[in-house]
Structure formats: structure tokens, C-alpha cells
């Protein structure tokens, strides 16, 4: 009797490993749906710009479906129990971003298509190489070292290049990339690993001062050093956006690990002090703040120009948008648009103009879905380290999207970071696919552990305990 | 800390990120719905410039439907796809303004640009959600091209203006002044044509020193002369009624030093003698009596009464505002605290300067029981399908006087045309029942010699049920000229044209 039940449960829990389980079926359905939506947008944008149905529509749809299928089969083979929403939402963002790029600039679109393929290969490769999240935990300091190296790379003479005042790029041959995009993932993993190990020390008062026990600040020292180093490097590279992102990530993960409001207060205080200091010390930061508060008038001709052009684009779009391909402020290509950086940092404003509030709301909703799925994955993750990693990765993707959107629409001072999956940029795209792959890996583990856990409980209940 | 604690904090972190995105959503609504129109119609918006330069604009028509401005396809090879045409030329130039690729927008082209310009079709059906198309609207003016042409002909090339108002709505039915300009060349795509026209219109003065681009009817002020006595009369009724029936001393000239600060005699026109009560003084336009009456009413009361007519204020006309449209009475840069300033200003000289539009509103106030309606040139806006988009809803601008005062002043102004000693006696057929006031402002040169007169008349008719209020101004007329002699015939023609015309379309 007991043995029969046992075999029944075993069979049930092992079935998803072979056949297509329902999560993967959902994912496949969603991916096909997303591919059709993206293809429809591609047709509309083509009609808008050339008044013709794109002649390569079949090829386009085949490539989109093909890429989606590669990612899907990779997930099915390597992480069969993973969350089914993450990949389709990613595909939607990437696909719509590509359609907008194709409408803005054919050259950049071709490059982006290539990078998308690389990104999906990186996604599968990550699932192949990272079979267990604990593997990452093991190489904690190696990853930290790699992260530090990546952060420093743009500062190396002859290798790093200045673009738009920020020394963020590395140029190897014809290819340029932003190493910080990859470094952000390594930093998340390191923070997660370190905080998990030192959690007790960071959260329980162990230091005796007089007759009172207080929090011992010493275990926080290395991490504060690591974080301070990261900020200093980003400061040297003139990258306010990523410095802010890494800072919030650090404080957020410290609070997640310890639950001490003290760390949160400490972080907010430090952030305020840092913001004031940066405003005073760095001219470009002060300029950003001035532009943010007063984009019109004199400033409109200078730093406020980009912000004001963005406002116009959102105003032109209104509720329903001008229609894909009908935006008048967008110009003939990326470099000659009325909106500076419309293909990278400012791509959100192009959606604002051509797809209106309906379109921008769709994008916001997609990021909310992605962040929601990420946090759900974090909650159901197998280990504390995996939980922390998933939460950290979700903070990165959510807040990176938030910072650039909020900057464009004047909720916050503008920080030049890319909108994940949508903006043009190979390193950003590949890094974010790796990030999603890690989320998928953790999700699969979590689902598996729940299944195994459930089996274990049932089995224990069914099998008579041996007498002690 | 337990595992449950971490899960709870992860949930809170998720909530935090959600709140961030909700903030984004709220701000997006603010930008794309609440403030969208403001951004989308900002002239600096590149989409606005592109739409302006690459798409046809809506037409501007007179109240009868005559096209005053329209866009037509430009010949092949032109820089911009459309040419803007003004078939009526200088007749409506100062009203329609011009649409210049080089100098921007003026007149109705500027103030109603957001309707004339190609803009997104307003959502009316579900189908409109799926197809975005642009539309332009037609702006229909309150001005009648028949009356406008009558005014042009009556002025006969002389520098001056005619403003015709509907006193009950504030609708401007005609507003023409010489010199005027043709908006067509300024809207040309040929830089040389635009350049030459711009020089000719904005910086080449005519013989009397006036620029074609500046409308004498509403963008420039002059001494209104005795037409201002209507304001002084109203001030007496409203602010100092004890002087309504008080008798002013009989003078030919007020000798020097009679009034504070007076160094030269203040004489009646043609050195006639007069005095008495308001009722005795208004029809023959007694300067000495009104000068003394003004000083008795007092500066504060006079300013309050003039302000109630719209002096010292930007008139709320629906054309692009400029500071030169403000009529002035006792402005500090002119008025010094001496009786003689107030005496001269009370008879429409010295520190009193008014636009013809302002003086037409003075007549309209008396005609409309003391209430001045907001003056406007837009009657209706219709879309390309002829559907009504917007109608101008008349609003009250100011209340200049009580209905009782209006009725009394109305009677006095009828006396100007009916009484045998009225300055406008014999100009109008009695059947028209015209109430009027003439004005002859003397223009001095730097040496103090009288070199010319500004001849005015304001009127409304019929006095018992006014349909129209008109101001006529002729500038730089011979010294011998008077309001009655020069402006009178113009006024007579205008009143006859208005009263004989069938009720104007659209009212």
C-alpha cells in the first residue's frame, strides 16, 4: 500500500521532467501570442513610415518565432518548472523595442537583431552553465573580482571611450559595450551571498557597549568598502544612473537580509548626503537637477532641451498616440532625431508619441509583471541565497526601468541608463538576458523544491516511522 | 530573523517597486491626458512646426462666408507643400494677420492657430480610436466683408479707422483702418518677397507717420477729444450726482490761473461762449464747462469712471495682445497733480488717449444699458464637415454705469443729433434715431501751434433699441476740420449700411 502510493507520487513528480508540463505549454502559447503582437506592430510601423506592408514580414515573423522557440526549448530542456511569464514578457519588451528601432533607424535595428540572437544564446548558455544557484554562491569572491574588473575596464586607457560625457563604454575592435551592465549582475550575486552569510552578524546586536548590546558594524565593513568602491568607480566614469541604481540595490538588499530599519535609515541618510554632495561637487549633476526643475525657458535651449522634446513627444501622443510610424518629432534616424538619444535612453518617449498613453501603460504594466514575477520567484526560491539573488535581480530590472522612465517624464532628475530590453545596446540586452536566465534558473529550482518538498511530506506521512 | 521575515520583506520590496510604477503611470496620465494639449500645441514643439509647414491650414471666413484666408497646394518643387492665400488683401490684413514661414503668426492666424492648424481628429466613435487622421477647422469671424468694404470706401484712403460693434454681444462687425497691409506677400515662400513686404509693412511709415502693420483701430491710441465727454458725463451721474443739474459758469475762454496750474487760456472751439448744466452742455459740446465739471468731479472719480469703461486695461479682444492696445486716462507718466491736467483730460485731450475700439465700447456701453460685452472677432469654428466645433459665447467684460445713467446719457446723446444746437444736427435722417457724440482733438506741434485735428464721432442706433455702436476716427485732418464735418459722413454711411442690411448672418 505504502509502496504503491510512493511510486504514484514519484511518477507524478517526475512526469514534468519528460512531457510538456502545463507551465511550458502556457509559456509557448504566450510566446506565440507575443510574436503575433510584435509582428502586427511591425506591420503597422511599416505602413506608417512607407505606406506598405513590409515585404519581409514572413521572414520577420519566422525569425521572431524562431528566437522565441530557441529560448522556449532551452527553458523546457534546462529549467522545465520555471515561471512561464518571465520569458514572454521579456520577448514582448524586446520585440516592441526592436519594432520601434526598426522604425527609427534600419542600421541600428539590424545590429539590435544580431544582439537579440546573442542575448538568447546567452540566456540558454546561462541555463546550461548555471545548473544550480548554489554554484554562484560558491564563486562569490571570484564573481566580485570579475565585477570589479568589469567596472574598472572603461577606465583603462585605449580601451575605454567617452560617449556623451560618460566614460562607460569599452571599445574592442568595432564593438562597443557597457561592462557595467554585466557588473550589476555580479554585484547582486555577491551582495546576496555575503549578506546571507553575515545576516546574523548584521542583524543581531552582538557588540557590548557599556551594559548594552548594539549592532556590530565590523561585518558591514568589507561590503561598505565594496560598495564605496563601486560608487567611486562609477563617479569616476561619470555615470550617475548606475551609481544610483547600485546604491539603492545595496541598501535594499541589506534591508532584505537583516530587516533592520536602521540600515534603511542609514541608507536614506547616506543617499541624501550623497545627493547633496554630488549636487555641490559635480557640475553635471547640478546641471541635471537644474534641468529637472526648470527645463523650460533658457534651459530649454541647453540641458533642458532633451527633457522638453520628451514632453512634446508625450503631449503629441496623447491618449492613443499618433500611430506607429506617424510620430513627427522622431526624425530620419537615431542621430538626426529631434529627441536626442531617442534610440537608447529616450526610446520610451518614442513610444509615448507613437503609441500614446495606451502604449506607455502597456510597457509600464509589462515591467510590473516582470517585477512581480521576479519577486514571486524570490519568495518561492529554494535557499536564502537564491531568494536574495532573485530579489536583487528583480530590484535591478525594476528600478532600472523606473529610473529612466521617471527621468524622462520628470518624476526624478534624468539619469542616463537604458530601458531594459527596449533601448538599443548589445551589452544591455545580453546582460539582461543573462539576468532573466538566472531568475528562470532560481524559479525552476524553487518549483522543483516545492514539488519535492510536497512529495517528502506526503511520503513521510504515509510511511510508518521506524521505532526508536 | 526567520525565513518568513525574508519572504515578508520581499513582498514589501515588490510593493515598493509597484508604487514606483504607479507613480510613473500617474505622471504619464498627467503628461498625456491632462497637459497633452498644452505640449502638443506649443509652437516650439517640432511636431507643431512640421504640421504647420507641411499641411494645409483651415480657412478664415467673414460672417457671410467669404474666404479671407485659405491654403492651396503649392506648385511642384516648392519648399513647403502649401501656400497661404488672402483673397481680400489689405481689407482684412490687420484682422486675419498673416501666416509667415519666416516671421511667425499674427492676428487670427495666431490667436486661433490651434484650430486652424492640422490637429488630431477629436475622438467621436470607436473607429476614431483605430484610425488617426488630422483635420483642420474653419474659423468664421463676426466681421462682415460688406461692412468692412463700406468702411474702407468711406475712409477713402485717409488715415483713420472704423469700428462697428454689436453692443449686446460684443461682436466686432467691422474693424478697418488705413493704412493697412496685404498679408499675402508675407506668407510667401520666396524669401525676397517676404523680406520686402516685411520692410514695407513694419518699418516704412506713411506720410502721416503710421505703419501699415499696426492697426489704428485697436493697436494705437490718439486723443479722443470731445467724444470722451460721454465718460465725463457718466462719471458725474455715477460718482458725483450733485453736479448733474449744477450750472457751470459761462465762458468763451477760461482765463489763465482760473484753474490750478493753468498758464494759458482754455477756449471753446471757434471761441463760442457756453456753460450751464450737463443737459445744456453736451449737445453743443461745451469745452470750458466740461473742463470745469471734470475738476469738480475730481481725479479719483474720473479715473474710476474711465476704468469702468475699460481705460487703463488690456482689452480682452481675441487677437494677440499688445501693450499698445491699452487706452489711457490720467496715467502717472502724464498726469501731474494740477487741476489743468484734469480739466484738459476731461475733454479728451492731454492725458487721455484711446483706441477707436475703446471709443466704440464707450458708445456700446451707453447703448447696452451700461454693460460692456467682451469684444470678439470669432463667431464660430466649424470642422471640415461643417459641424460646429465652438461658438463664441458672449460674456460681460465691464459694467460702466447703471441702467438709469445709461438711459439719461442715451437721451443726451440723442440731443447731439436732434437738437438744433447739437454738433451732429442734420447729419442723420431722423428716422434712424441716432445717438452720437462728436470729437475734435487738436494736435499741436512741438512749438505749441495747432497743426491738425483728429476728427471723431461715436454713435449708436436706433437709440431706443440699439443694434449697433460705431466709432469713426480720422487722423491728421486740417485744423479747420471737425468731428461732425469729417467723421460725420463716414458715420452716416456706416449707420445706413448697418440698419439697411438684413440681420447679419449667424446672429
PDB file of C-alpha atoms in Angstrom, chain A residues 68-300:
ATOM      1  CA  UNK A  68      11.280  32.587 -29.138  1.00  0.00           C
ATOM      2  CA  UNK A  69      11.323  28.871 -29.846  1.00  0.00           C
ATOM      3  CA  UNK A  70      15.063  28.577 -29.124  1.00  0.00           C
ATOM      4  CA  UNK A  71      14.565  30.297 -25.766  1.00  0.00           C
ATOM      5  CA  UNK A  72      11.490  28.217 -25.053  1.00  0.00           C
ATOM      6  CA  UNK A  73      13.159  24.887 -25.925  1.00  0.00           C
ATOM      7  CA  UNK A  74      16.166  25.891 -23.835  1.00  0.00           C
ATOM      8  CA  UNK A  75      13.896  26.550 -20.883  1.00  0.00           C
ATOM      9  CA  UNK A  76      11.928  23.357 -21.459  1.00  0.00           C
ATOM     10  CA  UNK A  77      15.070  21.282 -21.520  1.00  0.00           C
ATOM     11  CA  UNK A  78      17.043  23.064 -18.801  1.00  0.00           C
ATOM     12  CA  UNK A  79      14.505  24.636 -16.433  1.00  0.00           C
ATOM     13  CA  UNK A  80      11.195  22.890 -17.093  1.00  0.00           C
ATOM     14  CA  UNK A  81       9.376  24.044 -13.966  1.00  0.00           C
ATOM     15  CA  UNK A  82      10.301  27.708 -14.231  1.00  0.00           C
ATOM     16  CA  UNK A  83       7.797  30.563 -14.138  1.00  0.00           C
ATOM     17  CA  UNK A  84       6.037  30.771 -17.534  1.00  0.00           C
ATOM     18  CA  UNK A  85       5.525  34.547 -17.581  1.00  0.00           C
ATOM     19  CA  UNK A  86       9.096  35.850 -17.433  1.00  0.00           C
ATOM     20  CA  UNK A  87      10.177  34.785 -20.916  1.00  0.00           C
ATOM     21  CA  UNK A  88       7.067  36.004 -22.814  1.00  0.00           C
ATOM     22  CA  UNK A  89       7.134  39.407 -21.067  1.00  0.00           C
ATOM     23  CA  UNK A  90      10.823  39.705 -21.928  1.00  0.00           C
ATOM     24  CA  UNK A  91      10.061  38.772 -25.525  1.00  0.00           C
ATOM     25  CA  UNK A  92       7.301  41.390 -25.699  1.00  0.00           C
ATOM     26  CA  UNK A  93       9.569  44.164 -24.426  1.00  0.00           C
ATOM     27  CA  UNK A  94      12.422  43.112 -26.685  1.00  0.00           C
ATOM     28  CA  UNK A  95      10.126  42.728 -29.697  1.00  0.00           C
ATOM     29  CA  UNK A  96       8.387  46.090 -29.304  1.00  0.00           C
ATOM     30  CA  UNK A  97      11.754  47.734 -28.675  1.00  0.00           C
ATOM     31  CA  UNK A  98      13.025  46.228 -31.920  1.00  0.00           C
ATOM     32  CA  UNK A  99       9.953  47.363 -33.865  1.00  0.00           C
ATOM     33  CA  UNK A 100      10.490  50.914 -32.628  1.00  0.00           C
ATOM     34  CA  UNK A 101      14.185  50.741 -33.535  1.00  0.00           C
ATOM     35  CA  UNK A 102      13.356  49.385 -36.989  1.00  0.00           C
ATOM     36  CA  UNK A 103      11.041  52.347 -37.436  1.00  0.00           C
ATOM     37  CA  UNK A 104      13.674  54.792 -36.180  1.00  0.00           C
ATOM     38  CA  UNK A 105      16.848  53.526 -37.818  1.00  0.00           C
ATOM     39  CA  UNK A 106      17.338  50.453 -40.007  1.00  0.00           C
ATOM     40  CA  UNK A 107      21.074  50.221 -39.288  1.00  0.00           C
ATOM     41  CA  UNK A 108      20.672  50.118 -35.514  1.00  0.00           C
ATOM     42  CA  UNK A 109      17.782  47.713 -35.916  1.00  0.00           C
ATOM     43  CA  UNK A 110      19.966  45.200 -37.782  1.00  0.00           C
ATOM     44  CA  UNK A 111      22.591  45.407 -35.031  1.00  0.00           C
ATOM     45  CA  UNK A 112      19.925  45.019 -32.371  1.00  0.00           C
ATOM     46  CA  UNK A 113      18.549  41.941 -34.143  1.00  0.00           C
ATOM     47  CA  UNK A 114      22.029  40.386 -34.015  1.00  0.00           C
ATOM     48  CA  UNK A 115      22.381  41.274 -30.338  1.00  0.00           C
ATOM     49  CA  UNK A 116      18.985  39.747 -29.620  1.00  0.00           C
ATOM     50  CA  UNK A 117      20.191  36.462 -31.085  1.00  0.00           C
ATOM     51  CA  UNK A 118      23.359  36.689 -28.973  1.00  0.00           C
ATOM     52  CA  UNK A 119      21.213  37.528 -25.944  1.00  0.00           C
ATOM     53  CA  UNK A 120      19.059  34.459 -26.413  1.00  0.00           C
ATOM     54  CA  UNK A 121      22.127  32.285 -26.831  1.00  0.00           C
ATOM     55  CA  UNK A 122      23.499  33.851 -23.638  1.00  0.00           C
ATOM     56  CA  UNK A 123      20.175  33.018 -21.978  1.00  0.00           C
ATOM     57  CA  UNK A 124      20.436  29.359 -22.946  1.00  0.00           C
ATOM     58  CA  UNK A 125      24.144  29.260 -22.145  1.00  0.00           C
ATOM     59  CA  UNK A 126      23.490  30.674 -18.681  1.00  0.00           C
ATOM     60  CA  UNK A 127      20.899  27.958 -18.070  1.00  0.00           C
ATOM     61  CA  UNK A 128      23.441  25.389 -19.270  1.00  0.00           C
ATOM     62  CA  UNK A 129      26.323  26.580 -17.149  1.00  0.00           C
ATOM     63  CA  UNK A 130      24.455  27.627 -14.023  1.00  0.00           C
ATOM     64  CA  UNK A 131      22.722  24.335 -13.221  1.00  0.00           C
ATOM     65  CA  UNK A 132      22.244  25.281  -9.557  1.00  0.00           C
ATOM     66  CA  UNK A 133      22.049  28.688  -7.973  1.00  0.00           C
ATOM     67  CA  UNK A 134      24.401  27.463  -5.253  1.00  0.00           C
ATOM     68  CA  UNK A 135      27.163  27.285  -7.882  1.00  0.00           C
ATOM     69  CA  UNK A 136      27.154  31.065  -7.887  1.00  0.00           C
ATOM     70  CA  UNK A 137      27.367  31.201  -4.110  1.00  0.00           C
ATOM     71  CA  UNK A 138      30.499  29.082  -4.280  1.00  0.00           C
ATOM     72  CA  UNK A 139      32.385  31.522  -6.521  1.00  0.00           C
ATOM     73  CA  UNK A 140      31.389  34.564  -4.534  1.00  0.00           C
ATOM     74  CA  UNK A 141      34.762  36.307  -4.432  1.00  0.00           C
ATOM     75  CA  UNK A 142      35.678  35.285  -7.957  1.00  0.00           C
ATOM     76  CA  UNK A 143      32.459  36.945  -9.132  1.00  0.00           C
ATOM     77  CA  UNK A 144      33.257  40.024  -7.053  1.00  0.00           C
ATOM     78  CA  UNK A 145      36.673  40.180  -8.665  1.00  0.00           C
ATOM     79  CA  UNK A 146      35.140  39.847 -12.131  1.00  0.00           C
ATOM     80  CA  UNK A 147      32.606  42.555 -11.281  1.00  0.00           C
ATOM     81  CA  UNK A 148      35.329  44.909 -10.084  1.00  0.00           C
ATOM     82  CA  UNK A 149      37.365  44.218 -13.216  1.00  0.00           C
ATOM     83  CA  UNK A 150      34.349  44.974 -15.402  1.00  0.00           C
ATOM     84  CA  UNK A 151      33.692  48.202 -13.540  1.00  0.00           C
ATOM     85  CA  UNK A 152      37.300  49.302 -14.000  1.00  0.00           C
ATOM     86  CA  UNK A 153      37.514  48.313 -17.657  1.00  0.00           C
ATOM     87  CA  UNK A 154      36.288  51.621 -19.141  1.00  0.00           C
ATOM     88  CA  UNK A 155      38.962  53.493 -17.181  1.00  0.00           C
ATOM     89  CA  UNK A 156      41.766  51.555 -18.898  1.00  0.00           C
ATOM     90  CA  UNK A 157      43.455  53.849 -21.427  1.00  0.00           C
ATOM     91  CA  UNK A 158      42.911  52.934 -25.108  1.00  0.00           C
ATOM     92  CA  UNK A 159      40.162  50.503 -24.105  1.00  0.00           C
ATOM     93  CA  UNK A 160      37.585  52.816 -22.554  1.00  0.00           C
ATOM     94  CA  UNK A 161      35.856  55.532 -24.563  1.00  0.00           C
ATOM     95  CA  UNK A 162      33.969  58.640 -23.605  1.00  0.00           C
ATOM     96  CA  UNK A 163      30.493  58.954 -25.084  1.00  0.00           C
ATOM     97  CA  UNK A 164      28.289  61.863 -24.168  1.00  0.00           C
ATOM     98  CA  UNK A 165      30.484  62.843 -21.236  1.00  0.00           C
ATOM     99  CA  UNK A 166      30.353  59.460 -19.517  1.00  0.00           C
ATOM    100  CA  UNK A 167      33.267  57.035 -19.646  1.00  0.00           C
ATOM    101  CA  UNK A 168      31.115  53.937 -19.573  1.00  0.00           C
ATOM    102  CA  UNK A 169      31.997  52.208 -22.781  1.00  0.00           C
ATOM    103  CA  UNK A 170      34.667  49.748 -23.773  1.00  0.00           C
ATOM    104  CA  UNK A 171      35.694  49.524 -27.384  1.00  0.00           C
ATOM    105  CA  UNK A 172      37.151  46.309 -28.729  1.00  0.00           C
ATOM    106  CA  UNK A 173      37.610  46.430 -32.456  1.00  0.00           C
ATOM    107  CA  UNK A 174      34.340  47.670 -33.965  1.00  0.00           C
ATOM    108  CA  UNK A 175      32.237  46.636 -30.958  1.00  0.00           C
ATOM    109  CA  UNK A 176      31.490  48.838 -28.000  1.00  0.00           C
ATOM    110  CA  UNK A 177      29.829  47.785 -24.813  1.00  0.00           C
ATOM    111  CA  UNK A 178      28.954  48.906 -21.313  1.00  0.00           C
ATOM    112  CA  UNK A 179      30.642  46.461 -18.891  1.00  0.00           C
ATOM    113  CA  UNK A 180      28.649  47.922 -16.015  1.00  0.00           C
ATOM    114  CA  UNK A 181      25.551  46.152 -17.393  1.00  0.00           C
ATOM    115  CA  UNK A 182      27.169  42.791 -16.671  1.00  0.00           C
ATOM    116  CA  UNK A 183      28.832  44.031 -13.483  1.00  0.00           C
ATOM    117  CA  UNK A 184      25.438  44.856 -11.963  1.00  0.00           C
ATOM    118  CA  UNK A 185      24.502  41.158 -12.049  1.00  0.00           C
ATOM    119  CA  UNK A 186      27.780  40.065 -10.478  1.00  0.00           C
ATOM    120  CA  UNK A 187      27.301  42.669  -7.723  1.00  0.00           C
ATOM    121  CA  UNK A 188      23.809  41.335  -6.993  1.00  0.00           C
ATOM    122  CA  UNK A 189      25.172  37.817  -6.633  1.00  0.00           C
ATOM    123  CA  UNK A 190      27.989  38.956  -4.400  1.00  0.00           C
ATOM    124  CA  UNK A 191      25.716  41.070  -2.201  1.00  0.00           C
ATOM    125  CA  UNK A 192      23.281  38.166  -1.905  1.00  0.00           C
ATOM    126  CA  UNK A 193      25.997  35.716  -0.990  1.00  0.00           C
ATOM    127  CA  UNK A 194      27.727  37.954   1.529  1.00  0.00           C
ATOM    128  CA  UNK A 195      24.571  39.246   3.179  1.00  0.00           C
ATOM    129  CA  UNK A 196      23.170  35.753   3.539  1.00  0.00           C
ATOM    130  CA  UNK A 197      26.301  34.529   5.279  1.00  0.00           C
ATOM    131  CA  UNK A 198      26.694  37.540   7.543  1.00  0.00           C
ATOM    132  CA  UNK A 199      22.994  38.069   8.097  1.00  0.00           C
ATOM    133  CA  UNK A 200      23.034  37.198  11.784  1.00  0.00           C
ATOM    134  CA  UNK A 201      26.021  39.388  12.450  1.00  0.00           C
ATOM    135  CA  UNK A 202      24.426  42.252  10.571  1.00  0.00           C
ATOM    136  CA  UNK A 203      21.033  41.946  12.191  1.00  0.00           C
ATOM    137  CA  UNK A 204      21.656  40.926  15.808  1.00  0.00           C
ATOM    138  CA  UNK A 205      23.266  43.186  18.362  1.00  0.00           C
ATOM    139  CA  UNK A 206      26.479  41.424  19.383  1.00  0.00           C
ATOM    140  CA  UNK A 207      28.766  44.253  20.355  1.00  0.00           C
ATOM    141  CA  UNK A 208      28.800  45.179  24.024  1.00  0.00           C
ATOM    142  CA  UNK A 209      28.979  48.884  24.691  1.00  0.00           C
ATOM    143  CA  UNK A 210      28.783  49.511  28.413  1.00  0.00           C
ATOM    144  CA  UNK A 211      25.950  47.254  29.503  1.00  0.00           C
ATOM    145  CA  UNK A 212      24.091  47.321  26.188  1.00  0.00           C
ATOM    146  CA  UNK A 213      24.388  45.155  23.139  1.00  0.00           C
ATOM    147  CA  UNK A 214      24.481  47.061  19.853  1.00  0.00           C
ATOM    148  CA  UNK A 215      24.912  46.073  16.219  1.00  0.00           C
ATOM    149  CA  UNK A 216      28.488  45.307  15.420  1.00  0.00           C
ATOM    150  CA  UNK A 217      29.393  47.472  12.401  1.00  0.00           C
ATOM    151  CA  UNK A 218      32.528  45.439  11.622  1.00  0.00           C
ATOM    152  CA  UNK A 219      30.977  42.730   9.418  1.00  0.00           C
ATOM    153  CA  UNK A 220      29.490  45.501   7.320  1.00  0.00           C
ATOM    154  CA  UNK A 221      32.901  46.954   6.670  1.00  0.00           C
ATOM    155  CA  UNK A 222      34.008  44.867   3.660  1.00  0.00           C
ATOM    156  CA  UNK A 223      30.683  45.289   1.975  1.00  0.00           C
ATOM    157  CA  UNK A 224      30.629  49.019   2.577  1.00  0.00           C
ATOM    158  CA  UNK A 225      34.110  49.093   1.112  1.00  0.00           C
ATOM    159  CA  UNK A 226      32.999  47.113  -1.932  1.00  0.00           C
ATOM    160  CA  UNK A 227      30.028  49.349  -2.386  1.00  0.00           C
ATOM    161  CA  UNK A 228      32.033  52.525  -1.835  1.00  0.00           C
ATOM    162  CA  UNK A 229      34.493  51.296  -4.419  1.00  0.00           C
ATOM    163  CA  UNK A 230      31.730  50.651  -6.925  1.00  0.00           C
ATOM    164  CA  UNK A 231      30.319  54.125  -6.404  1.00  0.00           C
ATOM    165  CA  UNK A 232      33.733  55.754  -6.622  1.00  0.00           C
ATOM    166  CA  UNK A 233      34.423  53.997  -9.916  1.00  0.00           C
ATOM    167  CA  UNK A 234      31.040  54.984 -11.317  1.00  0.00           C
ATOM    168  CA  UNK A 235      31.703  58.509 -10.085  1.00  0.00           C
ATOM    169  CA  UNK A 236      34.990  58.499 -11.976  1.00  0.00           C
ATOM    170  CA  UNK A 237      33.142  57.223 -15.026  1.00  0.00           C
ATOM    171  CA  UNK A 238      30.591  59.980 -14.659  1.00  0.00           C
ATOM    172  CA  UNK A 239      27.653  57.613 -14.538  1.00  0.00           C
ATOM    173  CA  UNK A 240      25.039  58.935 -12.132  1.00  0.00           C
ATOM    174  CA  UNK A 241      22.364  56.484 -13.238  1.00  0.00           C
ATOM    175  CA  UNK A 242      24.191  53.286 -12.424  1.00  0.00           C
ATOM    176  CA  UNK A 243      25.709  54.758  -9.257  1.00  0.00           C
ATOM    177  CA  UNK A 244      22.190  55.471  -8.033  1.00  0.00           C
ATOM    178  CA  UNK A 245      20.974  52.032  -9.101  1.00  0.00           C
ATOM    179  CA  UNK A 246      23.834  50.206  -7.328  1.00  0.00           C
ATOM    180  CA  UNK A 247      23.301  52.296  -4.215  1.00  0.00           C
ATOM    181  CA  UNK A 248      19.596  51.559  -3.970  1.00  0.00           C
ATOM    182  CA  UNK A 249      20.301  47.898  -4.701  1.00  0.00           C
ATOM    183  CA  UNK A 250      22.830  47.769  -1.887  1.00  0.00           C
ATOM    184  CA  UNK A 251      20.600  49.400   0.702  1.00  0.00           C
ATOM    185  CA  UNK A 252      17.590  47.388  -0.429  1.00  0.00           C
ATOM    186  CA  UNK A 253      19.397  44.066  -0.185  1.00  0.00           C
ATOM    187  CA  UNK A 254      20.895  44.959   3.182  1.00  0.00           C
ATOM    188  CA  UNK A 255      17.402  45.627   4.480  1.00  0.00           C
ATOM    189  CA  UNK A 256      16.044  42.445   2.868  1.00  0.00           C
ATOM    190  CA  UNK A 257      18.735  40.383   4.582  1.00  0.00           C
ATOM    191  CA  UNK A 258      18.532  41.909   8.024  1.00  0.00           C
ATOM    192  CA  UNK A 259      15.114  43.518   8.326  1.00  0.00           C
ATOM    193  CA  UNK A 260      16.758  46.261  10.341  1.00  0.00           C
ATOM    194  CA  UNK A 261      15.117  49.600   9.662  1.00  0.00           C
ATOM    195  CA  UNK A 262      18.352  51.094  10.933  1.00  0.00           C
ATOM    196  CA  UNK A 263      20.142  50.086   7.723  1.00  0.00           C
ATOM    197  CA  UNK A 264      17.341  51.580   5.678  1.00  0.00           C
ATOM    198  CA  UNK A 265      17.532  54.871   7.591  1.00  0.00           C
ATOM    199  CA  UNK A 266      21.305  54.755   7.312  1.00  0.00           C
ATOM    200  CA  UNK A 267      20.957  54.267   3.544  1.00  0.00           C
ATOM    201  CA  UNK A 268      18.414  57.046   3.065  1.00  0.00           C
ATOM    202  CA  UNK A 269      20.578  59.424   5.120  1.00  0.00           C
ATOM    203  CA  UNK A 270      23.662  58.468   3.153  1.00  0.00           C
ATOM    204  CA  UNK A 271      21.750  58.858  -0.104  1.00  0.00           C
ATOM    205  CA  UNK A 272      20.558  62.333   0.851  1.00  0.00           C
ATOM    206  CA  UNK A 273      24.075  63.333   1.887  1.00  0.00           C
ATOM    207  CA  UNK A 274      25.481  61.838  -1.311  1.00  0.00           C
ATOM    208  CA  UNK A 275      22.913  63.614  -3.454  1.00  0.00           C
ATOM    209  CA  UNK A 276      23.631  66.981  -1.837  1.00  0.00           C
ATOM    210  CA  UNK A 277      27.383  66.435  -2.107  1.00  0.00           C
ATOM    211  CA  UNK A 278      27.119  65.393  -5.761  1.00  0.00           C
ATOM    212  CA  UNK A 279      24.942  68.416  -6.470  1.00  0.00           C
ATOM    213  CA  UNK A 280      27.648  70.638  -4.975  1.00  0.00           C
ATOM    214  CA  UNK A 281      30.740  68.804  -6.237  1.00  0.00           C
ATOM    215  CA  UNK A 282      29.877  67.661  -9.748  1.00  0.00           C
ATOM    216  CA  UNK A 283      28.805  70.271 -12.217  1.00  0.00           C
ATOM    217  CA  UNK A 284      26.983  67.800 -14.437  1.00  0.00           C
ATOM    218  CA  UNK A 285      24.911  66.535 -11.510  1.00  0.00           C
ATOM    219  CA  UNK A 286      23.944  70.082 -10.534  1.00  0.00           C
ATOM    220  CA  UNK A 287      23.059  70.715 -14.197  1.00  0.00           C
ATOM    221  CA  UNK A 288      20.823  67.641 -14.246  1.00  0.00           C
ATOM    222  CA  UNK A 289      18.975  68.886 -11.174  1.00  0.00           C
ATOM    223  CA  UNK A 290      18.558  72.369 -12.692  1.00  0.00           C
ATOM    224  CA  UNK A 291      17.284  70.850 -15.936  1.00  0.00           C
ATOM    225  CA  UNK A 292      14.854  68.722 -13.984  1.00  0.00           C
ATOM    226  CA  UNK A 293      13.404  71.648 -12.031  1.00  0.00           C
ATOM    227  CA  UNK A 294      13.470  74.210 -14.844  1.00  0.00           C
ATOM    228  CA  UNK A 295      13.538  72.564 -18.259  1.00  0.00           C
ATOM    229  CA  UNK A 296      11.803  75.452 -19.998  1.00  0.00           C
ATOM    230  CA  UNK A 297      12.946  78.908 -20.944  1.00  0.00           C
ATOM    231  CA  UNK A 298      16.681  79.473 -21.054  1.00  0.00           C
ATOM    232  CA  UNK A 299      17.397  75.904 -20.077  1.00  0.00           C
ATOM    233  CA  UNK A 300      15.275  74.572 -22.926  1.00  0.00           C
TER     234      UNK A 300
END
